[in-house]
Coordinates of C-alpha atoms in Angstrom, one line a residue:
Chain Y
M1 CA 0.0 -0.1 -0.5
I2 CA 1.5 3.2 -1.1
M3 CA 0.5 6.3 0.7
E4 CA -0.4 9.9 -1.2
P5 CA -0.8 12.9 1.3
L6 CA -1.7 15.2 -1.9
I7 CA -5.4 12.9 -2.1
P8 CA -6.7 14.8 0.8
L9 CA -6.6 18.3 -1.3
Y10 CA -9.9 17.0 -4.0
V11 CA -12.2 17.1 -0.5
I12 CA -10.6 19.7 0.8
L13 CA -9.9 22.1 -1.9
P14 CA -13.9 22.8 -1.9
L15 CA -15.1 22.8 0.9
G16 CA -12.6 24.8 1.8
A17 CA -13.9 27.5 -1.1
A18 CA -17.0 26.5 -0.3
F19 CA -17.0 27.9 3.3
L20 CA -14.7 31.1 2.6
I21 CA -16.9 32.1 0.1
P22 CA -19.6 33.2 1.7
V23 CA -16.9 34.8 3.8
I24 CA -14.4 36.3 2.3
G25 CA -17.1 37.3 -1.5
R26 CA -19.0 40.0 0.6
L27 CA -15.7 42.5 0.8
I28 CA -13.7 41.3 -1.8
K29 CA -15.3 41.8 -5.2
G30 CA -15.1 38.7 -7.6
F31 CA -14.0 36.5 -5.6
Q32 CA -15.8 33.6 -5.8
K33 CA -15.7 33.6 -9.4
T34 CA -11.6 33.8 -8.8
I35 CA -11.6 31.0 -6.4
T36 CA -13.6 28.8 -7.9
S37 CA -12.2 28.4 -11.6
L38 CA -8.6 28.9 -9.5
V39 CA -10.1 25.6 -7.2
F40 CA -11.3 23.5 -10.3
L41 CA -9.2 24.1 -12.6
F42 CA -6.1 23.3 -10.5
L43 CA -7.4 20.2 -8.7
L44 CA -7.9 19.3 -13.2
G45 CA -4.5 19.2 -13.0
L46 CA -3.6 17.1 -10.1
S47 CA -5.5 15.0 -11.8
I48 CA -4.6 14.4 -15.4
K49 CA -0.7 14.4 -13.3
F50 CA -1.7 11.0 -11.9
I51 CA -3.5 10.4 -14.8
I52 CA -0.1 10.9 -16.8
S53 CA 2.3 9.5 -13.6
G54 CA 0.2 6.3 -14.1
I55 CA -1.4 4.2 -11.3
N56 CA -0.5 0.5 -11.3
E57 CA -1.2 -0.3 -7.6
P58 CA -3.9 1.9 -5.4
L59 CA -2.7 5.0 -3.5
S60 CA -4.2 5.5 0.0
Y61 CA -4.7 8.1 2.2
R62 CA -6.1 6.6 5.8
I63 CA -7.8 10.0 7.9
G64 CA -6.2 11.1 10.1
G65 CA -3.2 8.2 10.1
W66 CA -4.7 5.4 12.9
E67 CA -3.2 2.8 11.9
P68 CA -4.7 -0.7 11.2
V69 CA -5.1 -2.6 14.7
A70 CA -4.1 -6.5 13.5
G71 CA -5.5 -6.2 10.0
I72 CA -8.5 -4.2 11.1
P73 CA -8.5 -1.1 9.3
I74 CA -10.1 1.4 11.1
A75 CA -9.3 4.6 9.6
I76 CA -11.3 6.6 7.2
Y77 CA -10.1 5.5 3.3
F78 CA -9.4 7.6 0.3
I79 CA -8.7 5.7 -2.1
L80 CA -7.1 6.7 -5.2
D81 CA -6.4 3.9 -8.6
G82 CA -7.7 3.7 -12.1
L83 CA -10.7 4.1 -11.3
S84 CA -11.0 7.2 -9.1
I85 CA -8.8 9.0 -10.9
F86 CA -10.2 9.2 -14.5
M87 CA -13.5 10.4 -12.3
L88 CA -12.3 12.5 -10.7
C89 CA -10.9 13.9 -13.9
I90 CA -14.2 14.3 -15.5
V91 CA -15.4 16.2 -12.7
N92 CA -13.4 18.2 -12.6
L93 CA -12.9 18.8 -16.0
I94 CA -16.6 19.5 -15.9
A95 CA -17.0 21.3 -13.2
F96 CA -14.4 23.4 -14.1
L97 CA -16.1 24.8 -17.6
S98 CA -19.1 25.1 -15.9
G99 CA -17.9 26.8 -12.9
F100 CA -16.4 29.5 -16.2
Y101 CA -19.7 29.8 -18.0
A102 CA -21.4 30.9 -15.0
I103 CA -19.3 33.9 -14.4
S104 CA -21.5 35.2 -17.2
Y105 CA -24.9 33.7 -16.9
I106 CA -25.0 34.5 -13.4
K107 CA -25.6 37.5 -13.6
K108 CA -28.7 37.6 -13.8
F109 CA -29.4 36.1 -10.3
T110 CA -28.5 38.4 -7.3
A111 CA -27.4 35.5 -4.3
E112 CA -24.0 34.6 -6.9
N113 CA -22.0 34.2 -3.1
N114 CA -24.1 31.7 -2.3
F115 CA -24.7 29.7 -5.8
Y116 CA -20.9 29.4 -5.9
A117 CA -20.6 27.9 -2.1
L118 CA -22.9 25.9 -3.8
F119 CA -21.3 25.0 -6.3
S120 CA -18.2 23.8 -5.1
L121 CA -19.5 21.9 -1.4
M122 CA -21.7 19.9 -4.7
V123 CA -17.4 19.1 -6.2
A124 CA -16.5 18.6 -2.7
G125 CA -19.2 15.7 -2.4
M126 CA -18.7 14.0 -5.4
N127 CA -15.3 14.4 -5.1
G128 CA -15.9 12.7 -1.3
V129 CA -17.9 10.2 -2.8
I130 CA -15.4 8.8 -6.1
L131 CA -12.0 8.7 -3.4
T132 CA -14.1 7.8 -0.3
G133 CA -12.4 3.8 0.5
D134 CA -15.5 3.7 3.3
L135 CA -19.6 3.5 3.5
F136 CA -21.5 5.4 5.9
N137 CA -18.5 7.6 4.3
L138 CA -19.3 7.5 1.2
F139 CA -22.9 7.4 2.5
V140 CA -22.3 11.3 4.2
F141 CA -20.2 12.6 1.0
L142 CA -23.3 11.3 -1.1
E143 CA -26.0 13.4 0.7
I144 CA -24.0 16.7 0.8
A145 CA -23.6 16.5 -3.6
V146 CA -27.8 15.6 -3.5
I147 CA -28.2 18.5 -0.7
A148 CA -25.8 21.5 -2.6
S149 CA -27.7 20.1 -5.5
Y150 CA -31.6 20.5 -3.7
A151 CA -30.6 24.0 -3.6
L152 CA -29.5 24.5 -6.9
V153 CA -31.9 22.9 -8.2
A154 CA -34.9 25.9 -7.0
F155 CA -32.3 28.2 -7.0
G156 CA -34.3 30.3 -9.2
I157 CA -36.8 30.1 -6.8
E158 CA -39.9 30.5 -9.3
K159 CA -42.8 27.7 -9.6
E160 CA -41.3 25.2 -12.0
E161 CA -38.2 25.5 -10.0
L162 CA -39.5 25.1 -6.7
E163 CA -41.5 22.4 -7.7
A164 CA -39.2 20.1 -9.6
S165 CA -36.8 20.8 -6.2
F166 CA -39.8 19.4 -4.0
K167 CA -40.7 16.9 -6.3
Y168 CA -36.2 15.2 -6.9
Q169 CA -35.2 15.9 -3.5
V170 CA -38.5 13.0 -2.2
L171 CA -37.4 11.1 -4.5
G172 CA -34.1 10.7 -3.2
G173 CA -35.1 11.3 0.1
L174 CA -35.8 7.9 -0.4
A175 CA -32.8 6.7 -2.7
S176 CA -31.1 7.5 1.3
L177 CA -33.3 6.5 3.0
L178 CA -32.7 3.1 0.8
I179 CA -29.2 3.4 0.4
L180 CA -27.9 4.2 4.5
F181 CA -30.4 0.8 5.2
S182 CA -28.9 -1.5 3.0
I183 CA -25.9 0.5 4.5
G184 CA -26.4 -1.3 8.0
L185 CA -27.6 -4.7 6.9
L186 CA -24.2 -4.9 5.3
Y187 CA -22.2 -3.8 8.9
W188 CA -25.2 -5.8 10.0
N189 CA -23.7 -9.3 8.8
T190 CA -20.3 -8.3 7.6
K191 CA -18.7 -5.6 11.6
T192 CA -16.8 -3.9 9.0
L193 CA -17.5 -0.4 6.5
N194 CA -14.6 -0.5 4.4
I195 CA -15.1 -1.5 1.1
A196 CA -11.8 -3.7 0.7
D197 CA -13.1 -5.7 4.0
I198 CA -16.6 -6.3 2.8
A199 CA -14.8 -7.0 0.5
T200 CA -12.6 -10.2 1.1
I201 CA -15.1 -11.4 4.2
V202 CA -17.7 -11.9 0.9
K203 CA -15.6 -13.0 -0.6
T204 CA -14.7 -15.6 1.9
G205 CA -18.0 -16.2 3.0
A206 CA -21.4 -18.7 1.6
Y207 CA -24.5 -17.5 0.3
N208 CA -25.5 -15.2 1.6
K209 CA -30.3 -13.5 1.6
I210 CA -29.7 -10.9 3.9
L211 CA -26.1 -9.8 1.4
I212 CA -28.6 -10.7 -1.5
F213 CA -31.0 -8.5 -0.4
S214 CA -28.8 -5.8 0.3
Q215 CA -28.0 -5.3 -2.9
L216 CA -31.1 -5.3 -4.3
V217 CA -31.5 -2.1 -2.1
L218 CA -28.4 -0.8 -3.4
L219 CA -29.1 -1.0 -6.3
A220 CA -32.7 0.9 -5.7
G221 CA -31.0 3.0 -4.1
F222 CA -28.0 4.6 -6.5
G223 CA -30.5 4.0 -9.5
L224 CA -32.7 6.5 -8.4
K225 CA -29.6 8.4 -7.9
A226 CA -28.7 7.5 -11.3
A227 CA -32.2 7.6 -12.6
I228 CA -32.2 4.5 -14.3
I229 CA -36.0 3.8 -16.3
P230 CA -38.3 3.0 -13.6
F231 CA -36.8 5.4 -11.3
H232 CA -36.8 8.4 -13.6
A233 CA -40.1 10.4 -12.9
W234 CA -37.2 13.2 -11.4
L235 CA -34.0 13.5 -13.9
P236 CA -36.2 16.0 -16.8
D237 CA -38.4 17.6 -14.2
A238 CA -34.9 18.7 -12.0
H239 CA -32.7 19.4 -15.0
S240 CA -34.7 21.1 -17.5
S241 CA -35.3 23.4 -14.1
A242 CA -31.3 24.1 -12.5
P243 CA -29.7 27.3 -14.3
S244 CA -27.7 25.5 -16.9
P245 CA -24.9 25.2 -16.0
I246 CA -26.2 23.5 -12.9
S247 CA -28.2 21.0 -15.3
S248 CA -25.1 20.7 -17.7
M249 CA -23.2 19.1 -14.1
L250 CA -26.4 17.2 -12.9
S251 CA -26.5 15.5 -16.2
G252 CA -22.8 15.9 -17.1
V253 CA -20.9 14.3 -13.9
L254 CA -24.2 14.0 -11.0
I255 CA -25.6 10.7 -12.2
K256 CA -22.8 9.2 -12.6
A257 CA -20.5 9.9 -9.7
I258 CA -23.1 9.3 -7.8
G259 CA -25.5 6.5 -9.6
I260 CA -22.9 4.7 -12.3
Y261 CA -19.6 5.0 -10.9
A262 CA -21.0 4.3 -7.6
I263 CA -22.7 0.7 -8.8
I264 CA -19.7 0.4 -10.4
R265 CA -17.5 0.3 -7.1
L266 CA -19.6 -1.5 -5.1
F267 CA -21.0 -4.4 -7.8
F268 CA -18.0 -4.2 -9.3
N269 CA -15.2 -4.2 -6.2
M270 CA -16.9 -5.5 -3.6
F271 CA -20.2 -7.4 -3.8
A272 CA -19.2 -11.3 -5.2
I273 CA -21.5 -10.6 -8.2
S274 CA -24.5 -12.8 -9.5
H275 CA -26.0 -13.4 -12.6
E276 CA -28.9 -13.0 -11.5
V277 CA -27.9 -9.0 -10.5
A278 CA -25.9 -8.0 -14.0
L279 CA -29.4 -9.7 -15.9
T280 CA -31.4 -7.2 -13.4
L281 CA -28.9 -4.7 -15.0
T282 CA -28.5 -5.2 -18.0
T283 CA -32.4 -4.8 -18.7
L284 CA -32.7 -1.9 -16.6
G285 CA -29.7 -0.4 -18.8
V286 CA -31.9 -1.5 -21.9
L287 CA -34.7 0.2 -21.0
S288 CA -33.0 3.5 -20.1
M289 CA -32.0 3.3 -23.4
V290 CA -35.2 2.8 -25.3
I291 CA -37.6 3.9 -23.0
G292 CA -35.6 7.0 -22.7
S293 CA -35.5 7.7 -26.0
L294 CA -39.0 7.6 -27.2
L295 CA -39.9 10.0 -24.3
A296 CA -37.4 12.2 -26.0
I297 CA -38.7 12.4 -29.7
G298 CA -42.0 14.4 -28.2
Q299 CA -40.5 17.1 -26.3
W300 CA -40.4 20.6 -26.7
D301 CA -38.8 21.8 -24.5
I302 CA -35.0 22.7 -25.0
K303 CA -33.5 21.1 -22.2
R304 CA -36.4 19.0 -21.1
M305 CA -35.8 16.9 -24.3
L306 CA -31.9 17.1 -23.7
A307 CA -32.7 16.0 -19.6
Y308 CA -34.7 12.6 -21.2
S309 CA -31.3 11.6 -24.2
S310 CA -29.8 11.8 -21.0
I311 CA -31.7 8.7 -19.3
S312 CA -31.3 7.5 -22.7
Q313 CA -27.2 7.5 -22.5
V314 CA -26.7 6.3 -19.0
G315 CA -29.1 4.0 -20.2
Y316 CA -26.2 2.8 -22.9
I317 CA -23.6 3.4 -20.3
I318 CA -25.4 0.9 -17.8
M319 CA -25.9 -1.2 -21.2
G320 CA -22.0 -2.1 -22.0
I321 CA -21.0 -2.7 -17.5
G322 CA -24.0 -4.6 -17.5
I323 CA -23.1 -7.2 -20.7
G324 CA -18.7 -6.9 -19.4
L325 CA -20.6 -8.0 -15.9
L326 CA -23.2 -11.1 -17.5
I327 CA -20.1 -11.9 -19.2
L328 CA -18.0 -12.1 -16.4
T329 CA -20.6 -13.5 -14.4
T330 CA -21.4 -16.7 -17.1
N331 CA -17.1 -17.9 -17.3
G332 CA -17.2 -16.4 -20.6
N333 CA -13.8 -14.6 -22.7
K334 CA -12.6 -11.8 -20.7
T335 CA -11.5 -9.9 -23.1
I336 CA -14.5 -9.2 -24.2
A337 CA -16.0 -8.1 -21.0
A338 CA -13.3 -5.5 -20.7
L339 CA -13.8 -4.5 -24.2
S340 CA -17.5 -4.1 -23.1
I341 CA -16.6 -2.2 -20.0
F342 CA -14.1 -0.2 -21.5
G343 CA -17.2 0.9 -24.3
G344 CA -19.4 1.6 -20.7
L345 CA -16.3 3.6 -19.6
F346 CA -15.4 5.8 -23.1
H347 CA -19.0 6.6 -22.8
L348 CA -19.1 7.5 -19.9
V349 CA -17.1 9.6 -20.2
N350 CA -18.2 10.9 -24.0
H351 CA -21.2 12.0 -23.0
A352 CA -20.3 13.6 -19.8
V353 CA -18.3 16.0 -21.8
F354 CA -21.0 16.3 -25.4
K355 CA -24.1 16.6 -22.6
G356 CA -22.1 18.9 -20.1
L357 CA -21.6 21.2 -23.9
L358 CA -26.0 20.5 -24.9
F359 CA -26.5 21.6 -22.1
L360 CA -24.3 25.2 -21.7
S361 CA -25.3 26.0 -25.3
A362 CA -29.4 25.7 -24.5
G363 CA -27.6 27.9 -21.3
A364 CA -26.5 30.3 -23.6
V365 CA -29.6 30.5 -25.7
E366 CA -32.0 31.0 -22.7
H367 CA -29.9 34.1 -22.1
R368 CA -29.4 35.8 -24.6
T369 CA -33.4 34.5 -26.3
G370 CA -35.5 33.6 -22.6
I371 CA -37.4 30.8 -24.6
R372 CA -37.1 27.0 -24.5
D373 CA -40.1 26.2 -25.9
L374 CA -39.0 25.2 -29.6
N375 CA -41.8 26.2 -30.9
K376 CA -40.9 29.7 -31.0
L377 CA -37.2 29.7 -31.5
G378 CA -35.2 29.5 -34.8
G379 CA -33.6 30.6 -37.0
L380 CA -30.4 31.9 -34.9
S381 CA -27.7 29.9 -36.6
G382 CA -26.3 33.3 -38.0
K383 CA -26.8 35.5 -35.1
M384 CA -24.9 33.2 -32.2
P385 CA -22.2 31.1 -34.5
I386 CA -20.6 30.3 -31.8
T387 CA -22.7 28.8 -29.6
S388 CA -24.5 27.4 -33.2
S389 CA -21.8 25.1 -34.8
S390 CA -20.7 23.7 -31.0
S391 CA -24.0 22.8 -30.3
L392 CA -24.5 20.9 -33.5
I393 CA -21.5 19.3 -32.8
A394 CA -22.1 17.5 -29.9
S395 CA -25.3 16.5 -32.1
L396 CA -23.3 14.3 -33.6
A397 CA -21.1 13.5 -31.7
I398 CA -24.4 12.6 -29.5
S399 CA -25.8 11.0 -32.3
G400 CA -22.5 8.8 -33.4
I401 CA -22.1 10.0 -36.8
P402 CA -17.8 9.5 -37.3
P403 CA -15.8 10.4 -36.5
F404 CA -16.9 12.6 -32.8
N405 CA -16.4 10.7 -29.5
G406 CA -20.3 9.5 -29.4
F407 CA -19.2 6.8 -32.7
F408 CA -16.3 5.3 -31.9
S409 CA -18.0 4.6 -27.9
K410 CA -21.0 3.8 -29.0
L411 CA -19.4 0.9 -32.1
V412 CA -16.9 -0.4 -29.2
I413 CA -20.1 -1.9 -27.2
I414 CA -21.9 -2.5 -30.4
I415 CA -18.6 -4.3 -31.0
A416 CA -18.8 -6.5 -27.2
A417 CA -22.9 -6.9 -28.0
I418 CA -21.8 -8.3 -30.5
Q419 CA -18.9 -11.0 -29.5
G420 CA -20.5 -11.4 -27.0
Q421 CA -23.1 -12.2 -29.1
F422 CA -25.9 -10.6 -27.5
Y423 CA -27.1 -9.8 -30.5
W424 CA -30.3 -8.4 -29.5
L425 CA -28.9 -5.9 -27.9
A426 CA -27.1 -4.7 -30.4
G427 CA -29.7 -4.3 -32.9
I428 CA -31.1 -2.8 -29.7
A429 CA -28.5 0.4 -29.7
I430 CA -28.0 0.5 -33.3
V431 CA -31.6 0.9 -33.6
I432 CA -31.6 3.7 -30.2
S433 CA -28.9 5.5 -32.0
I434 CA -30.6 6.2 -35.4
I435 CA -34.0 8.1 -32.5
T436 CA -31.5 9.9 -31.1
L437 CA -30.5 10.9 -34.6
A438 CA -33.9 11.9 -35.3
Y439 CA -34.5 14.0 -31.5
F440 CA -31.3 16.1 -32.1
L441 CA -32.6 16.8 -35.6
K442 CA -35.4 18.4 -34.7
L443 CA -33.1 19.9 -31.8
Q444 CA -31.0 21.9 -34.5
K445 CA -33.7 22.4 -36.8
N446 CA -35.5 24.2 -34.1
T447 CA -33.3 26.1 -32.8
F448 CA -30.4 27.2 -34.9
Y449 CA -32.2 26.9 -38.9
G450 CA -35.3 27.7 -40.7
D451 CA -37.0 31.4 -40.1
V452 CA -36.4 33.7 -37.5
K453 CA -39.7 33.1 -35.4
N454 CA -40.1 35.9 -33.7
K455 CA -38.7 39.3 -33.3
I456 CA -35.5 38.3 -31.9
D457 CA -33.3 40.5 -34.4
N458 CA -30.9 42.1 -31.6
I459 CA -29.7 39.0 -30.8
K460 CA -25.5 38.7 -30.2
E461 CA -23.4 36.3 -29.4
V462 CA -22.9 35.5 -25.4
P463 CA -20.1 36.6 -24.2
F464 CA -16.6 35.3 -24.5
T465 CA -16.2 33.0 -20.5
M466 CA -19.7 31.0 -21.9
C467 CA -18.1 31.1 -25.2
F468 CA -14.9 29.9 -23.8
S469 CA -16.5 27.3 -22.3
M470 CA -18.2 25.9 -25.2
I471 CA -16.2 25.4 -27.6
V472 CA -13.1 24.0 -25.0
L473 CA -16.2 21.0 -24.7
A474 CA -16.4 21.4 -28.7
I475 CA -12.3 20.8 -28.8
L476 CA -12.9 17.8 -26.7
C477 CA -15.8 15.7 -28.7
V478 CA -13.3 15.9 -31.2
C479 CA -9.8 15.1 -29.5
L480 CA -11.8 12.3 -27.3
S481 CA -11.8 9.8 -30.0
L482 CA -8.6 9.7 -30.0
L483 CA -9.3 7.4 -26.7
I484 CA -9.6 4.6 -29.3
I485 CA -6.2 4.7 -31.0
P486 CA -4.4 1.3 -29.6
G487 CA -1.1 3.2 -27.4
I488 CA -3.4 5.8 -26.0
R489 CA -6.2 4.1 -25.4
E490 CA -4.1 1.4 -22.9
A491 CA -2.7 4.9 -21.3
V492 CA -5.6 6.1 -20.1
I493 CA -8.9 3.4 -19.8
E494 CA -6.8 0.5 -19.8
P495 CA -5.9 0.6 -16.1
V496 CA -9.2 1.3 -15.1
V497 CA -10.7 -2.1 -17.0
N498 CA -8.4 -3.6 -14.9
T499 CA -9.4 -2.2 -11.6
L500 CA -12.5 -3.3 -12.6
I501 CA -11.7 -6.6 -13.9
N502 CA -9.2 -8.0 -11.1
K503 CA -10.7 -7.9 -7.7
A504 CA -7.3 -8.4 -6.1
N505 CA -6.0 -5.1 -7.4
Y506 CA -8.6 -3.1 -4.8
L507 CA -7.6 -5.3 -2.2
L508 CA -4.2 -3.9 -1.6
I509 CA -5.0 -1.2 0.4
L510 CA -5.6 -3.8 2.8
S511 CA -1.6 -5.0 2.5
E512 CA 0.2 -4.0 5.3
I513 CA 3.3 -1.7 4.1
Chain G
M1 CA -37.8 -10.4 16.1
I2 CA -41.0 -8.3 17.1
V3 CA -38.9 -5.3 17.3
Y4 CA -37.5 -5.6 13.7
L5 CA -41.0 -6.2 13.2
L6 CA -42.4 -3.6 14.5
C7 CA -39.2 -1.5 13.3
F8 CA -40.2 -2.1 9.8
I9 CA -43.8 -1.7 10.4
L10 CA -43.3 2.5 10.7
F11 CA -40.9 2.4 8.1
L12 CA -44.2 1.4 6.1
V13 CA -46.6 4.3 8.2
G14 CA -43.7 6.7 6.6
L15 CA -44.0 5.0 3.1
F16 CA -48.1 5.1 3.1
G17 CA -48.0 9.2 4.1
V18 CA -45.3 9.7 1.8
L19 CA -47.2 7.8 -1.3
T20 CA -50.8 8.3 0.0
K21 CA -50.8 12.5 1.4
R22 CA -51.3 15.5 -0.9
N23 CA -50.0 18.1 1.3
V24 CA -47.2 18.7 1.0
I25 CA -46.5 19.2 5.1
K26 CA -47.7 15.2 5.4
I27 CA -45.6 14.2 2.3
V28 CA -42.2 15.6 4.3
I29 CA -43.7 14.4 8.3
G30 CA -43.7 10.7 6.0
L31 CA -40.4 11.4 5.2
S32 CA -39.5 11.7 8.8
I33 CA -40.9 8.5 9.9
M34 CA -39.2 6.6 7.4
E35 CA -35.9 8.1 8.1
F36 CA -36.2 7.4 11.6
S37 CA -38.1 4.4 11.2
I38 CA -34.0 3.8 9.8
F39 CA -32.3 5.5 12.7
L40 CA -34.2 2.8 14.9
F41 CA -32.6 -0.2 12.7
F42 CA -29.1 1.2 13.1
A43 CA -29.3 1.4 17.4
L44 CA -31.3 -2.4 17.1
I45 CA -28.5 -4.0 15.2
G46 CA -25.9 -2.1 18.2
Y47 CA -27.2 -3.6 20.5
I48 CA -26.6 -6.7 22.4
D49 CA -28.9 -8.1 25.0
E50 CA -27.5 -7.2 28.2
G51 CA -24.8 -4.8 26.9
L52 CA -23.2 -2.4 28.8
A53 CA -22.7 1.5 26.5
P54 CA -18.9 1.3 25.8
I55 CA -17.0 3.1 28.4
I56 CA -14.1 1.3 29.7
V57 CA -13.3 2.5 33.1
Q58 CA -11.1 0.8 36.0
N59 CA -11.7 -1.8 37.8
I60 CA -14.8 -3.1 35.5
S61 CA -16.8 -5.8 36.1
S62 CA -18.7 -7.2 32.8
T63 CA -17.1 -7.3 29.8
K64 CA -20.4 -6.9 27.5
F65 CA -20.7 -4.3 25.5
V66 CA -22.9 -2.5 22.9
D67 CA -21.7 -1.6 19.7
P68 CA -20.5 1.4 19.5
L69 CA -20.4 2.5 16.3
P70 CA -24.1 2.5 15.0
Q71 CA -24.7 4.4 17.2
A72 CA -22.2 6.7 16.3
M73 CA -22.8 6.6 12.4
V74 CA -26.8 7.5 13.0
L75 CA -26.2 10.4 15.1
T76 CA -23.8 11.9 11.7
A77 CA -27.5 10.3 9.9
I78 CA -29.8 12.5 12.5
V79 CA -27.7 15.8 11.3
I80 CA -27.8 14.5 7.8
G81 CA -31.6 14.5 8.5
L82 CA -31.7 17.3 10.3
A83 CA -30.2 19.1 7.1
T84 CA -32.6 17.1 4.8
N85 CA -36.1 18.4 6.4
S86 CA -35.0 21.5 6.9
M87 CA -34.3 22.0 3.1
L88 CA -37.8 20.0 2.6
L89 CA -39.7 22.3 4.6
A90 CA -37.5 25.8 3.3
I91 CA -38.8 24.6 0.0
A92 CA -42.6 23.5 1.3
I93 CA -42.7 27.3 2.7
R94 CA -41.4 28.7 -1.1
L95 CA -44.6 26.4 -2.6
Y96 CA -46.9 28.0 -0.6
K97 CA -45.7 31.8 -0.8
K98 CA -46.2 30.9 -5.0
Y99 CA -48.6 28.5 -4.4
N100 CA -50.9 29.8 -2.1
T101 CA -51.9 26.0 -1.8
F102 CA -50.3 23.1 -0.2
D103 CA -52.0 20.8 -2.3
I104 CA -49.8 18.9 -5.3
R105 CA -52.9 18.5 -6.9
K106 CA -52.2 21.7 -7.6
I107 CA -48.8 21.7 -7.6
N108 CA -48.5 21.3 -11.5
S109 CA -47.4 23.5 -14.1
L110 CA -44.9 20.9 -14.9
K111 CA -45.6 18.8 -17.5
G112 CA -44.1 16.0 -20.0

């Protein structure tokens, strides 16, 4: 086990910023904008440094420095392995760009200090969830992230925002209770909270009904947080009502960090996965993919359509990972399983980038025109060239048009499904990809092309900070397709897949120094 | 065993409230009841028959203590529950100001 003293910075810096902003932000003008951008830029740099130096063995940090007693870990562990650093990189990238975008966007609201404080708090919670190696600590960080997001969804305090936030809170509260209940069951059964410690006990333990039950409760809880289909009711309201930089954070990274990441981490690294659970996960993924995209076609509100599309794309990620799990549980070919999981994770990073960009450009349209209804928009491409072209790139990427990143991740998932002999799933994935193209064509045509429907002649391009974020994300949409090239793929995503497939790797953190 | 069943019934009472009540405040109350049933479950899993409070002093005769960890977890969870409940109630007050009603059937500006 290797100790790494820099790990707690991921939580301390945003948390410190969140508490300093309301105090110092009153005294110094512009403090809140500068500090959030600097913090996330620094954390992004740190993540990239870790990725470049390569992590072969998980790094860890013990909070409070408590040594293990007789091989039993006492301290709360922060663990940095391939999967965590990958997620941290995405979270801090989108957080930096959304925070930078918000500098111009948030001027129409009065409480800028509160906005940035809540924003930093939410990112601190997400970073904590990703890093922690302790189940109860995971719950605490998860609550920090979601309580901040409840407040941010209601930030406009108009009728719609409040209603959406209330729905989100009732369902989110229910999800938190399910997760807490499941943690209780696991503690009752194993008498420990450390994820690696539980993994060793579960591995040696026999078939256990309470463990199966707790797996299902956890799946329901984190499924609610990730808005997989039977649990999706809150997502379209919450994600479309929030201010646009927050929508991009919620859709881009929050549902992944506290939903999908937690599912992946706990089911790959903690439980001895059973075939039934893998089958459930894949079914839920396919359902999300199909129903989310069918619901998205009928939407006329630009952000609501994007929110439904998030459900559908999350389905792709879950399906890729579920197929990998299915192959692993039936002792199939490990290479195909690795390919499928690689596709799911690749789609995860791609979705964070293009869905973040789509919400930011929808926010730019709303910022200048004040309209979100597709029937009333039109002909903006001449007036807002940067918004229009970046939104077009993101739409092509999410629909899977080469040479953008979405094409390659979907291709990898489909190839893995065919090689694993899940022909139906591959077919469904292709059909849904075409439907995705259909509703994004509708979005593009009604927003940026065609006639100008109402008198919106005095429209200008959005300010520099908003343009900057959108341009960076649009460039990333093209550049991320480079991840498919063998040399880069081995360096960036292979370590992540390895941490998931080789369960023993994660248990190394329990070994003595 | 009977305490666990009662704890589960408490959970169901809260769930019933959340699912059937039309009043925003009653939904919040239902959610808190569910929350407290989970807290009770945590207190129960740490309990040992005839166990003492886990405070070790000199010349103590008994070696049977209740598990202190679930109690610590419950304290943390109660603080988190306070935050979520106050957030919910703050939103409920704002909702009342905008819609002039607590009836969720009339709070329906979001559709589709």
